[in-house]
Structure formats: C-alpha cells, structure tokens
PDB file of N, CA, C and O in Angstrom:
ATOM      1  N   MET A  14      21.091  61.355 -14.549  1.00  0.00           N
ATOM      2  CA  MET A  14      19.897  60.494 -14.921  1.00  0.00           C
ATOM      3  C   MET A  14      19.740  60.387 -16.623  1.00  0.00           C
ATOM      4  O   MET A  14      20.307  61.191 -17.528  1.00  0.00           O
ATOM      5  N   VAL A  15      19.223  58.994 -16.673  1.00  0.00           N
ATOM      6  CA  VAL A  15      19.026  59.146 -18.236  1.00  0.00           C
ATOM      7  C   VAL A  15      17.908  59.962 -18.614  1.00  0.00           C
ATOM      8  O   VAL A  15      16.975  59.890 -18.255  1.00  0.00           O
ATOM      9  N   LEU A  16      17.804  59.923 -20.199  1.00  0.00           N
ATOM     10  CA  LEU A  16      16.954  60.466 -20.874  1.00  0.00           C
ATOM     11  C   LEU A  16      15.746  60.065 -20.521  1.00  0.00           C
ATOM     12  O   LEU A  16      14.613  60.529 -20.236  1.00  0.00           O
ATOM     13  N   PRO A  17      15.299  58.848 -20.637  1.00  0.00           N
ATOM     14  CA  PRO A  17      14.056  58.212 -20.905  1.00  0.00           C
ATOM     15  C   PRO A  17      13.543  58.793 -19.160  1.00  0.00           C
ATOM     16  O   PRO A  17      12.288  59.233 -19.352  1.00  0.00           O
ATOM     17  N   ALA A  18      14.227  58.178 -18.015  1.00  0.00           N
ATOM     18  CA  ALA A  18      13.592  58.875 -16.960  1.00  0.00           C
ATOM     19  C   ALA A  18      13.136  60.379 -16.855  1.00  0.00           C
ATOM     20  O   ALA A  18      12.192  60.941 -16.128  1.00  0.00           O
ATOM     21  N   PHE A  19      14.474  60.973 -17.280  1.00  0.00           N
ATOM     22  CA  PHE A  19      14.424  62.479 -17.074  1.00  0.00           C
ATOM     23  C   PHE A  19      13.165  63.299 -18.359  1.00  0.00           C
ATOM     24  O   PHE A  19      12.514  63.911 -17.630  1.00  0.00           O
ATOM     25  N   CYS A  20      12.640  62.259 -19.337  1.00  0.00           N
ATOM     26  CA  CYS A  20      11.912  62.954 -19.693  1.00  0.00           C
ATOM     27  C   CYS A  20      10.285  62.366 -19.237  1.00  0.00           C
ATOM     28  O   CYS A  20       9.329  63.303 -19.225  1.00  0.00           O
ATOM     29  N   GLU A  21       9.879  61.354 -18.499  1.00  0.00           N
ATOM     30  CA  GLU A  21       9.067  60.870 -18.235  1.00  0.00           C
ATOM     31  C   GLU A  21       8.751  61.906 -16.973  1.00  0.00           C
ATOM     32  O   GLU A  21       7.590  61.628 -16.327  1.00  0.00           O
ATOM     33  N   HIS A  22      10.063  62.214 -15.994  1.00  0.00           N
ATOM     34  CA  HIS A  22       9.768  62.937 -14.641  1.00  0.00           C
ATOM     35  C   HIS A  22       9.103  64.207 -15.245  1.00  0.00           C
ATOM     36  O   HIS A  22       7.987  64.981 -14.445  1.00  0.00           O
ATOM     37  N   TYR A  23       9.660  64.921 -16.181  1.00  0.00           N
ATOM     38  CA  TYR A  23       9.051  66.217 -16.913  1.00  0.00           C
ATOM     39  C   TYR A  23       7.986  66.531 -17.437  1.00  0.00           C
ATOM     40  O   TYR A  23       7.454  67.195 -18.029  1.00  0.00           O
ATOM     41  N   HIS A  24       7.505  64.947 -18.065  1.00  0.00           N
ATOM     42  CA  HIS A  24       6.370  64.587 -18.952  1.00  0.00           C
ATOM     43  C   HIS A  24       6.566  65.298 -20.633  1.00  0.00           C
ATOM     44  O   HIS A  24       5.841  65.970 -20.940  1.00  0.00           O
ATOM     45  N   LEU A  25       7.911  64.938 -20.749  1.00  0.00           N
ATOM     46  CA  LEU A  25       8.239  65.410 -22.071  1.00  0.00           C
ATOM     47  C   LEU A  25       7.349  63.941 -23.283  1.00  0.00           C
ATOM     48  O   LEU A  25       7.520  63.369 -22.925  1.00  0.00           O
ATOM     49  N   THR A  26       7.158  64.796 -24.188  1.00  0.00           N
ATOM     50  CA  THR A  26       6.911  64.398 -25.386  1.00  0.00           C
ATOM     51  C   THR A  26       7.752  63.169 -26.194  1.00  0.00           C
ATOM     52  O   THR A  26       8.702  63.762 -25.760  1.00  0.00           O
ATOM     53  N   ALA A  27       7.335  62.093 -27.109  1.00  0.00           N
ATOM     54  CA  ALA A  27       8.264  61.734 -27.353  1.00  0.00           C
ATOM     55  C   ALA A  27       9.447  62.660 -28.220  1.00  0.00           C
ATOM     56  O   ALA A  27      10.313  62.517 -28.514  1.00  0.00           O
ATOM     57  N   ARG A  28       8.414  63.697 -29.364  1.00  0.00           N
ATOM     58  CA  ARG A  28       9.358  64.339 -29.755  1.00  0.00           C
ATOM     59  C   ARG A  28      10.377  65.231 -29.130  1.00  0.00           C
ATOM     60  O   ARG A  28      10.961  65.827 -29.891  1.00  0.00           O
ATOM     61  N   GLU A  29       9.491  66.158 -27.914  1.00  0.00           N
ATOM     62  CA  GLU A  29      10.613  67.095 -27.240  1.00  0.00           C
ATOM     63  C   GLU A  29      11.564  65.809 -26.485  1.00  0.00           C
ATOM     64  O   GLU A  29      12.757  66.758 -26.675  1.00  0.00           O
ATOM     65  N   SER A  30      11.317  64.340 -26.214  1.00  0.00           N
ATOM     66  CA  SER A  30      12.921  63.650 -26.406  1.00  0.00           C
ATOM     67  C   SER A  30      13.809  63.854 -26.847  1.00  0.00           C
ATOM     68  O   SER A  30      14.849  64.104 -26.781  1.00  0.00           O
ATOM     69  N   VAL A  31      13.048  63.577 -28.317  1.00  0.00           N
ATOM     70  CA  VAL A  31      14.115  63.658 -29.458  1.00  0.00           C
ATOM     71  C   VAL A  31      15.104  64.962 -29.715  1.00  0.00           C
ATOM     72  O   VAL A  31      16.383  65.035 -29.530  1.00  0.00           O
ATOM     73  N   ILE A  32      14.291  66.588 -29.432  1.00  0.00           N
ATOM     74  CA  ILE A  32      14.839  67.470 -29.596  1.00  0.00           C
ATOM     75  C   ILE A  32      16.000  67.588 -28.424  1.00  0.00           C
ATOM     76  O   ILE A  32      17.281  68.347 -28.502  1.00  0.00           O
ATOM     77  N   LEU A  33      15.209  67.373 -26.729  1.00  0.00           N
ATOM     78  CA  LEU A  33      16.211  67.189 -25.751  1.00  0.00           C
ATOM     79  C   LEU A  33      17.400  66.882 -26.160  1.00  0.00           C
ATOM     80  O   LEU A  33      18.610  67.318 -25.962  1.00  0.00           O
ATOM     81  N   ASN A  34      17.382  65.585 -26.511  1.00  0.00           N
ATOM     82  CA  ASN A  34      18.779  65.192 -27.197  1.00  0.00           C
ATOM     83  C   ASN A  34      19.648  65.407 -27.749  1.00  0.00           C
ATOM     84  O   ASN A  34      20.839  65.802 -27.651  1.00  0.00           O
ATOM     85  N   GLU A  35      19.082  66.149 -28.906  1.00  0.00           N
ATOM     86  CA  GLU A  35      19.951  67.147 -29.943  1.00  0.00           C
ATOM     87  C   GLU A  35      20.483  68.414 -29.027  1.00  0.00           C
ATOM     88  O   GLU A  35      21.609  69.006 -28.989  1.00  0.00           O
ATOM     89  N   VAL A  36      19.603  69.003 -28.022  1.00  0.00           N
ATOM     90  CA  VAL A  36      19.920  69.839 -27.155  1.00  0.00           C
ATOM     91  C   VAL A  36      21.112  69.970 -26.173  1.00  0.00           C
ATOM     92  O   VAL A  36      22.237  70.521 -26.324  1.00  0.00           O
ATOM     93  N   LEU A  37      20.958  68.412 -25.961  1.00  0.00           N
ATOM     94  CA  LEU A  37      22.386  68.334 -24.859  1.00  0.00           C
ATOM     95  C   LEU A  37      23.259  67.839 -25.864  1.00  0.00           C
ATOM     96  O   LEU A  37      24.591  67.973 -24.720  1.00  0.00           O
ATOM     97  N   GLN A  38      23.421  67.253 -26.581  1.00  0.00           N
ATOM     98  CA  GLN A  38      24.558  67.742 -27.745  1.00  0.00           C
ATOM     99  C   GLN A  38      25.468  68.951 -27.830  1.00  0.00           C
ATOM    100  O   GLN A  38      26.291  68.556 -28.661  1.00  0.00           O
ATOM    101  N   GLY A  39      24.575  70.033 -27.824  1.00  0.00           N
ATOM    102  CA  GLY A  39      25.227  71.253 -27.922  1.00  0.00           C
ATOM    103  C   GLY A  39      24.719  71.760 -29.273  1.00  0.00           C
ATOM    104  O   GLY A  39      25.117  72.777 -29.865  1.00  0.00           O
ATOM    105  N   LYS A  40      23.457  70.950 -29.956  1.00  0.00           N
ATOM    106  CA  LYS A  40      23.308  71.626 -31.091  1.00  0.00           C
ATOM    107  C   LYS A  40      22.415  72.751 -31.348  1.00  0.00           C
ATOM    108  O   LYS A  40      21.608  72.952 -30.528  1.00  0.00           O
ATOM    109  N   ASP A  41      22.321  74.086 -32.291  1.00  0.00           N
ATOM    110  CA  ASP A  41      21.511  75.177 -32.014  1.00  0.00           C
ATOM    111  C   ASP A  41      20.145  74.229 -32.649  1.00  0.00           C
ATOM    112  O   ASP A  41      19.978  73.515 -33.634  1.00  0.00           O
ATOM    113  N   ASN A  42      19.310  75.080 -32.468  1.00  0.00           N
ATOM    114  CA  ASN A  42      17.731  75.150 -33.469  1.00  0.00           C
ATOM    115  C   ASN A  42      18.013  74.945 -34.655  1.00  0.00           C
ATOM    116  O   ASN A  42      17.380  73.826 -35.374  1.00  0.00           O
ATOM    117  N   GLN A  43      19.206  75.441 -35.596  1.00  0.00           N
ATOM    118  CA  GLN A  43      18.967  75.546 -36.997  1.00  0.00           C
ATOM    119  C   GLN A  43      19.165  73.781 -37.710  1.00  0.00           C
ATOM    120  O   GLN A  43      19.177  73.315 -38.114  1.00  0.00           O
ATOM    121  N   ASN A  44      20.693  73.559 -36.853  1.00  0.00           N
ATOM    122  CA  ASN A  44      21.362  72.112 -37.003  1.00  0.00           C
ATOM    123  C   ASN A  44      20.243  71.097 -36.534  1.00  0.00           C
ATOM    124  O   ASN A  44      20.105  70.410 -36.819  1.00  0.00           O
ATOM    125  N   ILE A  45      19.317  71.118 -35.430  1.00  0.00           N
ATOM    126  CA  ILE A  45      18.497  70.493 -34.811  1.00  0.00           C
ATOM    127  C   ILE A  45      17.192  70.781 -36.149  1.00  0.00           C
ATOM    128  O   ILE A  45      17.038  69.154 -36.552  1.00  0.00           O
ATOM    129  N   ALA A  46      17.120  71.350 -36.731  1.00  0.00           N
ATOM    130  CA  ALA A  46      16.110  71.413 -37.485  1.00  0.00           C
ATOM    131  C   ALA A  46      16.217  70.868 -38.826  1.00  0.00           C
ATOM    132  O   ALA A  46      15.473  69.925 -39.573  1.00  0.00           O
ATOM    133  N   SER A  47      17.433  70.864 -39.513  1.00  0.00           N
ATOM    134  CA  SER A  47      17.938  70.150 -40.463  1.00  0.00           C
ATOM    135  C   SER A  47      18.198  68.930 -40.209  1.00  0.00           C
ATOM    136  O   SER A  47      18.092  68.225 -41.390  1.00  0.00           O
ATOM    137  N   SER A  48      19.067  68.196 -39.304  1.00  0.00           N
ATOM    138  CA  SER A  48      18.901  66.718 -38.990  1.00  0.00           C
ATOM    139  C   SER A  48      18.129  65.921 -38.981  1.00  0.00           C
ATOM    140  O   SER A  48      17.738  65.121 -39.323  1.00  0.00           O
ATOM    141  N   LEU A  49      16.677  66.817 -38.671  1.00  0.00           N
ATOM    142  CA  LEU A  49      15.499  66.051 -38.043  1.00  0.00           C
ATOM    143  C   LEU A  49      14.479  66.382 -39.084  1.00  0.00           C
ATOM    144  O   LEU A  49      13.451  65.713 -38.919  1.00  0.00           O
ATOM    145  N   GLN A  50      15.062  67.300 -39.706  1.00  0.00           N
ATOM    146  CA  GLN A  50      13.737  67.581 -41.490  1.00  0.00           C
ATOM    147  C   GLN A  50      12.959  68.014 -40.717  1.00  0.00           C
ATOM    148  O   GLN A  50      11.634  68.018 -41.208  1.00  0.00           O
ATOM    149  N   LEU A  51      12.582  68.766 -39.846  1.00  0.00           N
ATOM    150  CA  LEU A  51      11.840  69.462 -39.438  1.00  0.00           C
ATOM    151  C   LEU A  51      11.812  71.292 -39.862  1.00  0.00           C
ATOM    152  O   LEU A  51      12.891  71.435 -40.120  1.00  0.00           O
ATOM    153  N   ALA A  52      10.681  72.266 -39.676  1.00  0.00           N
ATOM    154  CA  ALA A  52      10.617  73.767 -39.843  1.00  0.00           C
ATOM    155  C   ALA A  52      11.619  74.024 -38.198  1.00  0.00           C
ATOM    156  O   ALA A  52      11.539  73.646 -37.169  1.00  0.00           O
ATOM    157  N   LEU A  53      12.039  75.021 -38.735  1.00  0.00           N
ATOM    158  CA  LEU A  53      12.952  75.826 -37.494  1.00  0.00           C
ATOM    159  C   LEU A  53      11.723  76.537 -36.633  1.00  0.00           C
ATOM    160  O   LEU A  53      12.358  76.374 -35.516  1.00  0.00           O
ATOM    161  N   GLY A  54      10.563  76.995 -36.988  1.00  0.00           N
ATOM    162  CA  GLY A  54       9.790  76.983 -36.307  1.00  0.00           C
ATOM    163  C   GLY A  54       9.419  76.378 -35.404  1.00  0.00           C
ATOM    164  O   GLY A  54       8.547  76.248 -33.876  1.00  0.00           O
ATOM    165  N   THR A  55       9.118  74.830 -35.528  1.00  0.00           N
ATOM    166  CA  THR A  55       8.827  73.499 -34.820  1.00  0.00           C
ATOM    167  C   THR A  55       9.678  73.352 -33.600  1.00  0.00           C
ATOM    168  O   THR A  55       9.469  73.628 -32.551  1.00  0.00           O
ATOM    169  N   VAL A  56      11.165  73.427 -34.072  1.00  0.00           N
ATOM    170  CA  VAL A  56      12.177  73.169 -33.034  1.00  0.00           C
ATOM    171  C   VAL A  56      11.970  74.349 -31.879  1.00  0.00           C
ATOM    172  O   VAL A  56      12.229  73.662 -30.734  1.00  0.00           O
ATOM    173  N   LYS A  57      11.822  75.393 -32.227  1.00  0.00           N
ATOM    174  CA  LYS A  57      12.086  76.411 -31.563  1.00  0.00           C
ATOM    175  C   LYS A  57      10.525  76.418 -30.518  1.00  0.00           C
ATOM    176  O   LYS A  57      10.911  76.534 -29.119  1.00  0.00           O
ATOM    177  N   THR A  58       9.681  75.811 -30.990  1.00  0.00           N
ATOM    178  CA  THR A  58       8.435  75.709 -29.821  1.00  0.00           C
ATOM    179  C   THR A  58       8.466  74.318 -29.172  1.00  0.00           C
ATOM    180  O   THR A  58       8.126  74.636 -27.759  1.00  0.00           O
ATOM    181  N   HIS A  59       9.190  73.597 -29.394  1.00  0.00           N
ATOM    182  CA  HIS A  59       9.745  72.212 -28.726  1.00  0.00           C
ATOM    183  C   HIS A  59      10.614  72.981 -27.823  1.00  0.00           C
ATOM    184  O   HIS A  59      10.120  72.318 -26.615  1.00  0.00           O
ATOM    185  N   ALA A  60      11.598  73.578 -28.422  1.00  0.00           N
ATOM    186  CA  ALA A  60      12.499  74.053 -27.282  1.00  0.00           C
ATOM    187  C   ALA A  60      11.802  74.560 -25.933  1.00  0.00           C
ATOM    188  O   ALA A  60      12.776  74.817 -24.866  1.00  0.00           O
ATOM    189  N   HIS A  61      11.203  75.909 -26.454  1.00  0.00           N
ATOM    190  CA  HIS A  61      10.249  76.515 -25.271  1.00  0.00           C
ATOM    191  C   HIS A  61       9.815  75.559 -24.788  1.00  0.00           C
ATOM    192  O   HIS A  61       9.870  76.312 -23.508  1.00  0.00           O
ATOM    193  N   ASN A  62       9.195  74.871 -25.009  1.00  0.00           N
ATOM    194  CA  ASN A  62       8.008  73.845 -24.201  1.00  0.00           C
ATOM    195  C   ASN A  62       9.100  72.973 -23.225  1.00  0.00           C
ATOM    196  O   ASN A  62       8.706  72.807 -21.878  1.00  0.00           O
ATOM    197  N   ILE A  63      10.165  72.544 -23.638  1.00  0.00           N
ATOM    198  CA  ILE A  63      11.125  71.726 -22.818  1.00  0.00           C
ATOM    199  C   ILE A  63      11.412  72.518 -22.101  1.00  0.00           C
ATOM    200  O   ILE A  63      11.376  72.280 -20.770  1.00  0.00           O
ATOM    201  N   LEU A  64      11.649  73.743 -22.190  1.00  0.00           N
ATOM    202  CA  LEU A  64      12.579  74.947 -20.948  1.00  0.00           C
ATOM    203  C   LEU A  64      11.155  75.342 -19.916  1.00  0.00           C
ATOM    204  O   LEU A  64      11.335  75.217 -18.823  1.00  0.00           O
ATOM    205  N   LYS A  65      10.095  75.256 -20.337  1.00  0.00           N
ATOM    206  CA  LYS A  65       9.035  75.770 -19.682  1.00  0.00           C
ATOM    207  C   LYS A  65       8.369  74.338 -18.741  1.00  0.00           C
ATOM    208  O   LYS A  65       8.312  74.888 -17.590  1.00  0.00           O
ATOM    209  N   LYS A  66       8.235  73.496 -19.133  1.00  0.00           N
ATOM    210  CA  LYS A  66       8.037  72.349 -18.434  1.00  0.00           C
ATOM    211  C   LYS A  66       8.998  71.917 -17.180  1.00  0.00           C
ATOM    212  O   LYS A  66       9.065  71.091 -16.320  1.00  0.00           O
ATOM    213  N   THR A  67      10.496  72.234 -17.706  1.00  0.00           N
ATOM    214  CA  THR A  67      11.461  71.570 -16.534  1.00  0.00           C
ATOM    215  C   THR A  67      11.803  72.819 -15.632  1.00  0.00           C
ATOM    216  O   THR A  67      12.677  72.776 -14.732  1.00  0.00           O
ATOM    217  N   GLY A  68      11.203  74.116 -16.150  1.00  0.00           N
ATOM    218  CA  GLY A  68      11.407  75.311 -15.188  1.00  0.00           C
ATOM    219  C   GLY A  68      12.641  75.731 -15.502  1.00  0.00           C
ATOM    220  O   GLY A  68      12.997  76.273 -14.409  1.00  0.00           O
ATOM    221  N   THR A  69      13.433  75.747 -16.477  1.00  0.00           N
ATOM    222  CA  THR A  69      14.788  76.183 -16.727  1.00  0.00           C
ATOM    223  C   THR A  69      14.636  77.709 -17.781  1.00  0.00           C
ATOM    224  O   THR A  69      13.623  77.538 -18.560  1.00  0.00           O
ATOM    225  N   ALA A  70      15.442  78.189 -17.563  1.00  0.00           N
ATOM    226  CA  ALA A  70      15.226  79.365 -18.534  1.00  0.00           C
ATOM    227  C   ALA A  70      16.077  79.557 -19.848  1.00  0.00           C
ATOM    228  O   ALA A  70      15.987  80.236 -20.880  1.00  0.00           O
ATOM    229  N   THR A  71      17.056  78.972 -19.677  1.00  0.00           N
ATOM    230  CA  THR A  71      18.479  78.694 -20.698  1.00  0.00           C
ATOM    231  C   THR A  71      18.533  77.255 -21.065  1.00  0.00           C
ATOM    232  O   THR A  71      18.396  76.306 -20.214  1.00  0.00           O
ATOM    233  N   ARG A  72      19.460  77.013 -22.017  1.00  0.00           N
ATOM    234  CA  ARG A  72      19.684  75.910 -22.850  1.00  0.00           C
ATOM    235  C   ARG A  72      20.878  75.219 -21.446  1.00  0.00           C
ATOM    236  O   ARG A  72      20.848  73.884 -21.546  1.00  0.00           O
ATOM    237  N   GLN A  73      21.776  76.348 -21.331  1.00  0.00           N
ATOM    238  CA  GLN A  73      22.734  76.228 -20.324  1.00  0.00           C
ATOM    239  C   GLN A  73      21.966  75.343 -18.835  1.00  0.00           C
ATOM    240  O   GLN A  73      22.842  74.650 -18.521  1.00  0.00           O
ATOM    241  N   GLY A  74      21.062  76.044 -18.419  1.00  0.00           N
ATOM    242  CA  GLY A  74      20.325  75.671 -17.192  1.00  0.00           C
ATOM    243  C   GLY A  74      19.517  73.879 -17.565  1.00  0.00           C
ATOM    244  O   GLY A  74      19.662  73.639 -16.330  1.00  0.00           O
ATOM    245  N   LEU A  75      18.969  74.186 -18.430  1.00  0.00           N
ATOM    246  CA  LEU A  75      18.281  72.697 -18.578  1.00  0.00           C
ATOM    247  C   LEU A  75      19.582  71.603 -19.113  1.00  0.00           C
ATOM    248  O   LEU A  75      19.383  70.606 -18.272  1.00  0.00           O
ATOM    249  N   THR A  76      21.108  71.616 -19.290  1.00  0.00           N
ATOM    250  CA  THR A  76      21.986  70.760 -19.385  1.00  0.00           C
ATOM    251  C   THR A  76      22.252  70.954 -17.862  1.00  0.00           C
ATOM    252  O   THR A  76      22.478  69.441 -17.487  1.00  0.00           O
ATOM    253  N   GLN A  77      22.617  71.709 -17.127  1.00  0.00           N
ATOM    254  CA  GLN A  77      22.942  71.601 -16.044  1.00  0.00           C
ATOM    255  C   GLN A  77      21.693  70.964 -14.898  1.00  0.00           C
ATOM    256  O   GLN A  77      22.164  69.774 -13.977  1.00  0.00           O
ATOM    257  N   LEU A  78      20.526  70.502 -15.082  1.00  0.00           N
ATOM    258  CA  LEU A  78      19.408  70.339 -14.625  1.00  0.00           C
ATOM    259  C   LEU A  78      19.492  68.831 -15.040  1.00  0.00           C
ATOM    260  O   LEU A  78      19.474  67.970 -14.082  1.00  0.00           O
ATOM    261  N   PHE A  79      19.998  68.244 -15.919  1.00  0.00           N
ATOM    262  CA  PHE A  79      19.948  67.185 -16.634  1.00  0.00           C
ATOM    263  C   PHE A  79      20.533  66.573 -16.294  1.00  0.00           C
ATOM    264  O   PHE A  79      20.846  65.054 -15.335  1.00  0.00           O
ATOM    265  N   TRP A  80      22.076  67.048 -16.018  1.00  0.00           N
ATOM    266  CA  TRP A  80      23.189  66.290 -15.499  1.00  0.00           C
ATOM    267  C   TRP A  80      23.503  66.260 -14.238  1.00  0.00           C
ATOM    268  O   TRP A  80      24.356  65.391 -13.313  1.00  0.00           O
ATOM    269  N   LYS A  81      22.583  67.002 -13.616  1.00  0.00           N
ATOM    270  CA  LYS A  81      22.242  66.852 -11.785  1.00  0.00           C
ATOM    271  C   LYS A  81      21.761  65.377 -11.665  1.00  0.00           C
ATOM    272  O   LYS A  81      22.383  65.151 -10.414  1.00  0.00           O
ATOM    273  N   GLY A  82      20.840  65.005 -12.456  1.00  0.00           N
ATOM    274  CA  GLY A  82      20.146  63.817 -12.037  1.00  0.00           C
ATOM    275  C   GLY A  82      19.291  64.166 -10.708  1.00  0.00           C
ATOM    276  O   GLY A  82      18.511  63.335 -10.452  1.00  0.00           O
TER     277      GLY A  82
END
C-alpha cells in the first residue's frame, strides 16, 4: 500500500503522515525530531497517535501492517 492511501485509510493527519514515513525508514524518535526540527515530545505524541489510530502496539507491528497493504 502506498503511503497516501494508508494515511487516508487510517485518518492520519498530514504531520502524522510525515512522521510515519520517517518511522518506516527505521528512524527513532530523536532522529525524527532532529531531522524535522520538532521537539522530541511532539514526535512521541504523533508516533503514539499513529499507533493508536492503526491499532498497532509497536513500530514493528506498524511496519508489518503497512507492508501487508
């Protein structure tokens, strides 16, 4: 599944979409925060919301869900 369709399906915001893309590249919260010039807490909140909206408990589960399509 391509990223825009995945984000639309799970009702992710534009910012959550950007964070998801970084997560799918294997980046941790600190690296995401640095590359996007966001506070670490902001990234953690977005990552948590992505997991909640997709019904996954871990980044690994999220990545598997994404690639299953």
